[in-house]
Amino acid sequence: MTTGPRTLPGVAPATTERTPLVQQHLPSGDISPRHRMSKSRSRVVRGLLAATVAAAGLSTALMSGAQAADNPYERGPAPSNSSIEASRGSYAVSQTSVSSLSVSGFGGGTIYYPTSTADGTFGAVAISPGFTAYQSSIAWLGPRLASQGFVVFTIDTNTTLDQPDSRGRQLLAALDYLTKTSSVRSRIDTTRLGVMGHSMGGGGTLEAAKSRTSLKAAIPLTGWNLDTTWPEVRTPTLIFGADGDTIAPVATHSEPFYQSLPSTLDKAYVELRGATHFTPNSSNTTIAKYSVSWLKRFIDNDTRYEQFLCPLPAVSLTVAESRGNCPHTS
């Protein structure tokens, strides 16, 4: 059961030389030939300036039109560090709940989506919680990502004990429901989909990407999976690890996940500093800014966000290490 939506490059100023009227040698009202030529030059300069302005405006308009034609999926204003770090993006967000009784293949969840349809359709992302957890553990990502221009589905799994392979199938079932049956299906571009997940949900994210190579982006958050090799993945993948993770230590999970991905794949690894396995369960600016950038870059093909991914994130108070292949080619 669902419930409804609650100058132009700098041109130097034209200068014209004016010749004083020598009235004592000219009849009243006459102007010297030199002055007439000066006025003529002034008119020519003004005409050229106006033509330059018009040409520049036309060029800008054509360029903007060409860019829009090159990427019809670009959504939202030009990004900045502050915009990708903000707790909310430029879109107002609505949400609707999905009961487990009304779906099959997963345990229901909550859909967050941009309220306005003025910009057309959006890409969509399904997000799975981890072992023994519910969608509430990853709920902060719903409105945060949706406000940047995505339809986001935070799901519950069939049981809280489901393993990564099952969670991967459930992520795909959630995307199928989202695009084929849900009340927001008309808002979604079915060719632009991605998956995310925490812990075993992160392991499930890799499973989903392996199974459905048409996915545009995958983001495991401190992922856990006994399978540590993923050479079959063809989806651009951003892996988050945590330097203090004792449940899915980076040395036995996130790092081998990353290393096993094809060398030709657009991929990245960000290790959070001072973080634990459960850091993704709370609002986190570092996770959000790079997740937004990754989803924008690969689901929306929005190269305006490449600047936040390449060069790779620098070591800082919140980033212990980063790896990746820059520039991206997808």
Coordinates of C-alpha atoms in Angstrom, one line a residue:
M1 CA 0.0 0.0 0.0
T2 CA 1.4 3.4 -0.9
T3 CA 0.7 6.7 0.7
G4 CA 0.8 9.9 -1.4
P5 CA 3.3 12.8 -1.4
R6 CA 3.2 14.7 1.7
T7 CA 30.2 39.9 -22.0
L8 CA 31.2 39.4 -23.9
P9 CA 35.0 39.4 -23.8
G10 CA 36.3 42.7 -22.8
V11 CA 36.1 45.3 -25.5
A12 CA 37.8 48.6 -24.9
P13 CA 35.4 51.6 -25.1
A14 CA 35.4 53.1 -28.5
T15 CA 37.2 56.5 -28.6
T16 CA 36.6 59.0 -31.3
E17 CA 38.5 62.2 -31.8
R18 CA 36.3 65.3 -32.1
T19 CA 37.5 68.4 -33.9
P20 CA 36.4 71.7 -32.3
L21 CA 34.2 73.9 -34.5
V22 CA 36.0 76.9 -35.9
Q23 CA 33.0 79.1 -36.2
Q24 CA 34.9 82.2 -37.1
H25 CA 35.9 80.6 -40.4
L26 CA 32.6 78.8 -41.2
P27 CA 29.1 80.0 -41.7
S28 CA 26.8 79.5 -38.8
G29 CA 25.6 75.9 -38.5
D30 CA 28.4 74.4 -40.8
I31 CA 30.6 71.6 -39.6
S32 CA 34.1 70.8 -40.8
P33 CA 34.6 67.8 -43.2
R34 CA 37.0 66.4 -40.6
H35 CA 34.3 66.4 -37.9
R36 CA 31.8 64.8 -40.3
M37 CA 34.4 62.0 -40.8
S38 CA 34.8 61.7 -37.1
K39 CA 31.1 61.2 -36.5
S40 CA 31.0 58.7 -39.3
R41 CA 33.9 56.7 -37.7
S42 CA 32.0 56.8 -34.4
R43 CA 28.9 55.3 -36.0
V44 CA 31.0 52.6 -37.6
V45 CA 32.6 51.7 -34.3
R46 CA 29.3 51.6 -32.5
G47 CA 27.9 49.4 -35.3
L48 CA 30.8 47.0 -35.0
L49 CA 30.5 46.9 -31.2
A50 CA 26.8 46.1 -31.4
A51 CA 27.5 43.4 -34.0
T52 CA 30.2 41.9 -31.7
V53 CA 27.8 41.9 -28.7
A54 CA 25.1 40.2 -30.8
A55 CA 27.6 37.6 -32.1
A56 CA 28.9 36.9 -28.6
G57 CA 25.3 36.4 -27.4
L58 CA 24.5 34.1 -30.2
S59 CA 27.7 32.1 -29.7
T60 CA 26.9 31.7 -26.0
A61 CA 23.3 30.7 -26.7
L62 CA 24.5 28.2 -29.3
M63 CA 27.1 26.8 -27.0
S64 CA 24.6 26.4 -24.1
G65 CA 22.2 24.7 -26.5
A66 CA 24.9 22.4 -27.8
Q67 CA 25.9 21.4 -24.2
A68 CA 22.3 20.7 -23.4
A69 CA 21.9 18.6 -26.5
D70 CA 25.1 16.7 -25.7
N71 CA 23.8 15.8 -22.2
P72 CA 20.0 15.9 -21.9
Y73 CA 20.4 14.3 -18.4
E74 CA 22.1 17.3 -16.7
R75 CA 20.0 18.3 -13.7
G76 CA 20.4 21.2 -11.3
P77 CA 22.6 24.3 -11.2
A78 CA 26.4 24.3 -11.6
P79 CA 27.9 22.4 -8.7
S80 CA 30.4 23.7 -6.1
N81 CA 32.0 22.2 -3.0
S82 CA 29.4 23.8 -0.9
S83 CA 26.5 22.4 -3.0
I84 CA 27.7 18.8 -2.8
E85 CA 28.5 19.1 0.9
A86 CA 25.1 20.7 1.8
S87 CA 22.6 18.7 3.7
R88 CA 20.1 19.5 1.0
G89 CA 20.4 20.2 -2.7
S90 CA 18.3 22.5 -5.0
Y91 CA 15.3 20.2 -5.3
A92 CA 12.3 20.1 -2.9
V93 CA 11.7 16.5 -1.9
S94 CA 8.6 14.4 -1.4
Q95 CA 8.3 10.8 -0.2
T96 CA 6.0 7.9 -0.2
S97 CA 6.0 4.7 1.8
V98 CA 5.8 1.2 0.2
S99 CA 4.4 -1.6 2.3
S100 CA 6.1 -5.0 2.2
L101 CA 2.6 -6.4 1.6
S102 CA 2.3 -4.6 -1.8
V103 CA 5.6 -5.8 -3.3
S104 CA 7.4 -9.1 -3.9
G105 CA 11.1 -9.8 -4.0
F106 CA 12.1 -7.3 -1.2
G107 CA 10.7 -5.9 2.0
G108 CA 9.2 -2.6 1.0
G109 CA 10.7 0.8 1.8
T110 CA 10.5 4.5 1.3
I111 CA 10.8 6.4 -2.0
Y112 CA 12.2 9.9 -2.0
Y113 CA 11.9 12.0 -5.1
P114 CA 12.1 15.6 -6.4
T115 CA 8.7 17.1 -6.1
S116 CA 8.8 19.1 -9.3
T117 CA 8.6 17.5 -12.7
A118 CA 9.7 20.6 -14.5
D119 CA 13.2 19.1 -15.3
G120 CA 11.8 15.9 -16.8
T121 CA 12.8 12.5 -15.6
F122 CA 15.5 11.6 -13.1
G123 CA 17.9 8.7 -12.6
A124 CA 17.1 6.3 -9.7
V125 CA 19.0 4.6 -6.9
A126 CA 18.1 1.7 -4.6
I127 CA 19.8 1.4 -1.3
S128 CA 20.0 -1.6 1.0
P129 CA 20.7 -1.7 4.7
G130 CA 23.2 -4.1 6.4
F131 CA 22.9 -7.3 8.4
T132 CA 20.2 -7.2 11.1
A133 CA 19.4 -3.6 10.1
Y134 CA 16.4 -1.8 8.7
Q135 CA 16.0 1.0 6.2
S136 CA 16.1 3.5 9.0
S137 CA 19.8 2.9 9.3
I138 CA 20.4 4.4 5.8
A139 CA 17.4 6.7 5.7
W140 CA 19.5 9.9 5.9
L141 CA 20.7 9.2 2.3
G142 CA 17.1 9.3 0.9
P143 CA 16.3 13.0 1.1
R144 CA 20.0 14.0 0.8
L145 CA 20.4 12.3 -2.6
A146 CA 16.9 13.1 -3.9
S147 CA 17.4 16.8 -3.3
Q148 CA 20.3 16.6 -5.7
G149 CA 18.1 15.3 -8.5
F150 CA 17.5 11.5 -8.0
V151 CA 14.7 9.2 -7.2
V152 CA 15.9 7.2 -4.2
F153 CA 14.5 4.0 -2.8
T154 CA 15.7 3.0 0.7
I155 CA 14.5 -0.6 1.2
D156 CA 13.9 -3.1 3.9
T157 CA 15.0 -6.6 3.1
N158 CA 12.8 -9.7 3.3
T159 CA 14.6 -10.6 6.6
T160 CA 17.2 -8.7 8.5
L161 CA 19.5 -11.8 8.3
D162 CA 19.6 -12.0 4.5
Q163 CA 23.0 -12.5 3.0
P164 CA 24.7 -10.3 0.3
D165 CA 23.6 -12.4 -2.7
S166 CA 20.0 -12.1 -1.5
R167 CA 20.4 -8.4 -0.9
G168 CA 21.7 -8.0 -4.4
R169 CA 18.7 -9.7 -5.9
Q170 CA 16.4 -7.5 -3.7
L171 CA 18.1 -4.3 -4.8
L172 CA 17.3 -5.3 -8.4
A173 CA 13.7 -6.3 -7.5
A174 CA 13.3 -2.9 -5.9
L175 CA 14.6 -1.1 -9.0
D176 CA 12.1 -3.2 -11.1
Y177 CA 9.3 -2.2 -8.8
L178 CA 10.4 1.4 -8.9
T179 CA 10.5 1.7 -12.7
K180 CA 7.5 -0.5 -13.6
T181 CA 4.9 -0.4 -10.8
S182 CA 5.6 2.4 -8.3
S183 CA 3.5 5.6 -8.2
V184 CA 6.6 7.6 -9.3
R185 CA 7.6 5.4 -12.3
S186 CA 6.8 8.2 -14.8
R187 CA 9.4 10.4 -13.1
I188 CA 12.2 7.9 -13.7
D189 CA 14.5 7.3 -16.7
T190 CA 14.7 3.5 -16.7
T191 CA 18.1 3.6 -18.5
R192 CA 19.8 5.5 -15.6
L193 CA 19.8 3.3 -12.5
G194 CA 22.3 2.7 -9.7
V195 CA 22.6 0.7 -6.4
M196 CA 24.1 1.5 -3.0
G197 CA 24.3 -0.4 0.3
H198 CA 25.8 -0.7 3.7
S199 CA 27.7 -3.7 5.1
M200 CA 26.1 -6.8 3.7
G201 CA 24.0 -4.3 1.6
G202 CA 27.3 -3.1 0.3
G203 CA 28.2 -6.7 -0.6
G204 CA 24.8 -6.9 -2.2
T205 CA 25.6 -3.8 -4.2
L206 CA 28.5 -5.7 -5.8
E207 CA 26.3 -8.7 -6.4
A208 CA 23.7 -6.5 -8.1
A209 CA 26.3 -4.8 -10.3
K210 CA 27.7 -8.2 -11.3
S211 CA 24.2 -9.5 -12.3
R212 CA 23.0 -6.4 -14.1
T213 CA 25.8 -4.8 -16.1
S214 CA 23.4 -2.1 -17.4
L215 CA 23.6 -0.4 -14.1
K216 CA 25.3 3.0 -14.3
A217 CA 26.7 3.3 -10.8
A218 CA 27.4 1.2 -7.7
I219 CA 28.5 2.4 -4.2
P220 CA 29.2 -0.1 -1.5
L221 CA 29.5 1.5 2.0
T222 CA 31.9 -0.4 4.3
G223 CA 30.8 -3.5 2.4
W224 CA 30.9 -7.1 3.6
N225 CA 31.0 -10.1 1.4
L226 CA 32.9 -13.4 1.6
D227 CA 33.4 -13.2 -2.1
T228 CA 36.3 -10.7 -2.5
T229 CA 36.9 -10.9 -6.2
W230 CA 34.7 -9.0 -8.7
P231 CA 36.3 -9.0 -12.2
E232 CA 32.8 -9.4 -13.8
V233 CA 31.6 -6.0 -12.7
R234 CA 31.2 -3.5 -15.6
T235 CA 29.4 -0.8 -13.6
P236 CA 31.4 2.3 -12.5
T237 CA 32.0 1.6 -8.8
L238 CA 33.0 3.8 -5.8
I239 CA 34.0 1.8 -2.7
F240 CA 34.0 3.3 0.8
G241 CA 36.1 1.7 3.5
A242 CA 36.7 2.8 7.1
D243 CA 40.1 2.8 8.8
G244 CA 38.6 1.6 12.1
D245 CA 36.3 -1.1 10.7
T246 CA 36.7 -4.3 12.7
I247 CA 33.6 -6.0 11.2
A248 CA 34.6 -5.7 7.6
P249 CA 38.3 -4.6 7.9
V250 CA 39.5 -2.9 4.7
A251 CA 42.4 -5.3 4.3
T252 CA 40.0 -8.2 3.9
H253 CA 37.0 -6.5 2.3
S254 CA 37.0 -3.0 0.7
E255 CA 40.6 -3.1 -0.5
P256 CA 40.4 -6.5 -2.3
F257 CA 37.0 -5.6 -3.6
Y258 CA 38.6 -2.5 -5.3
Q259 CA 41.7 -4.3 -6.4
S260 CA 39.7 -7.1 -8.1
L261 CA 37.6 -4.8 -10.2
P262 CA 38.8 -4.6 -13.9
S263 CA 41.7 -2.1 -14.4
T264 CA 39.8 -0.6 -17.3
L265 CA 36.7 0.1 -15.2
D266 CA 35.9 3.6 -13.9
K267 CA 36.5 2.9 -10.2
A268 CA 37.5 4.6 -7.0
Y269 CA 38.3 3.7 -3.3
V270 CA 37.9 6.2 -0.5
E271 CA 39.0 5.1 3.0
L272 CA 37.3 7.2 5.7
R273 CA 39.6 8.4 8.5
G274 CA 38.5 8.0 12.1
A275 CA 35.6 5.9 11.0
T276 CA 34.0 2.6 11.9
H277 CA 31.9 0.0 10.2
F278 CA 28.8 1.9 11.3
T279 CA 29.8 5.4 10.1
P280 CA 27.5 5.2 7.0
N281 CA 24.5 4.8 9.4
S282 CA 24.7 8.5 10.3
S283 CA 24.8 11.7 8.1
N284 CA 28.3 12.0 6.8
T285 CA 29.5 14.8 4.6
T286 CA 32.5 12.9 3.1
I287 CA 30.2 10.0 2.1
A288 CA 27.6 12.3 0.8
K289 CA 29.8 14.6 -1.3
Y290 CA 31.6 11.8 -3.2
S291 CA 28.4 9.7 -3.5
V292 CA 26.6 12.7 -5.1
S293 CA 29.5 13.3 -7.4
W294 CA 29.7 9.7 -8.4
L295 CA 26.0 9.3 -9.1
K296 CA 25.9 12.6 -11.0
R297 CA 29.0 11.7 -13.1
F298 CA 27.8 8.2 -14.0
I299 CA 24.0 8.1 -13.8
D300 CA 23.5 11.6 -15.2
N301 CA 26.7 11.6 -17.3
D302 CA 27.2 15.0 -15.8
T303 CA 30.9 15.9 -16.3
R304 CA 30.5 19.0 -14.3
Y305 CA 31.1 16.7 -11.3
E306 CA 34.3 15.2 -12.6
Q307 CA 36.2 18.0 -10.8
F308 CA 35.2 16.6 -7.4
L309 CA 36.4 13.1 -8.3
C310 CA 39.6 13.8 -10.3
P311 CA 42.2 14.6 -9.0
L312 CA 41.5 11.9 -6.3
P313 CA 40.3 13.1 -2.9
A314 CA 43.3 14.3 -0.9
V315 CA 44.3 12.8 2.4
S316 CA 42.7 14.9 5.1
L317 CA 41.1 14.8 8.5
T318 CA 38.3 12.7 7.0
V319 CA 40.1 10.8 4.2
A320 CA 42.8 8.3 5.2
E321 CA 43.5 7.1 1.6
S322 CA 42.1 7.2 -1.9
R323 CA 42.7 5.3 -5.1
G324 CA 41.2 5.4 -8.6
N325 CA 41.8 5.8 -12.3
C326 CA 41.6 9.4 -13.4
P327 CA 40.3 10.8 -15.7
H328 CA 37.1 8.8 -16.1
T329 CA 36.2 7.5 -19.5
S330 CA 32.6 6.4 -19.2

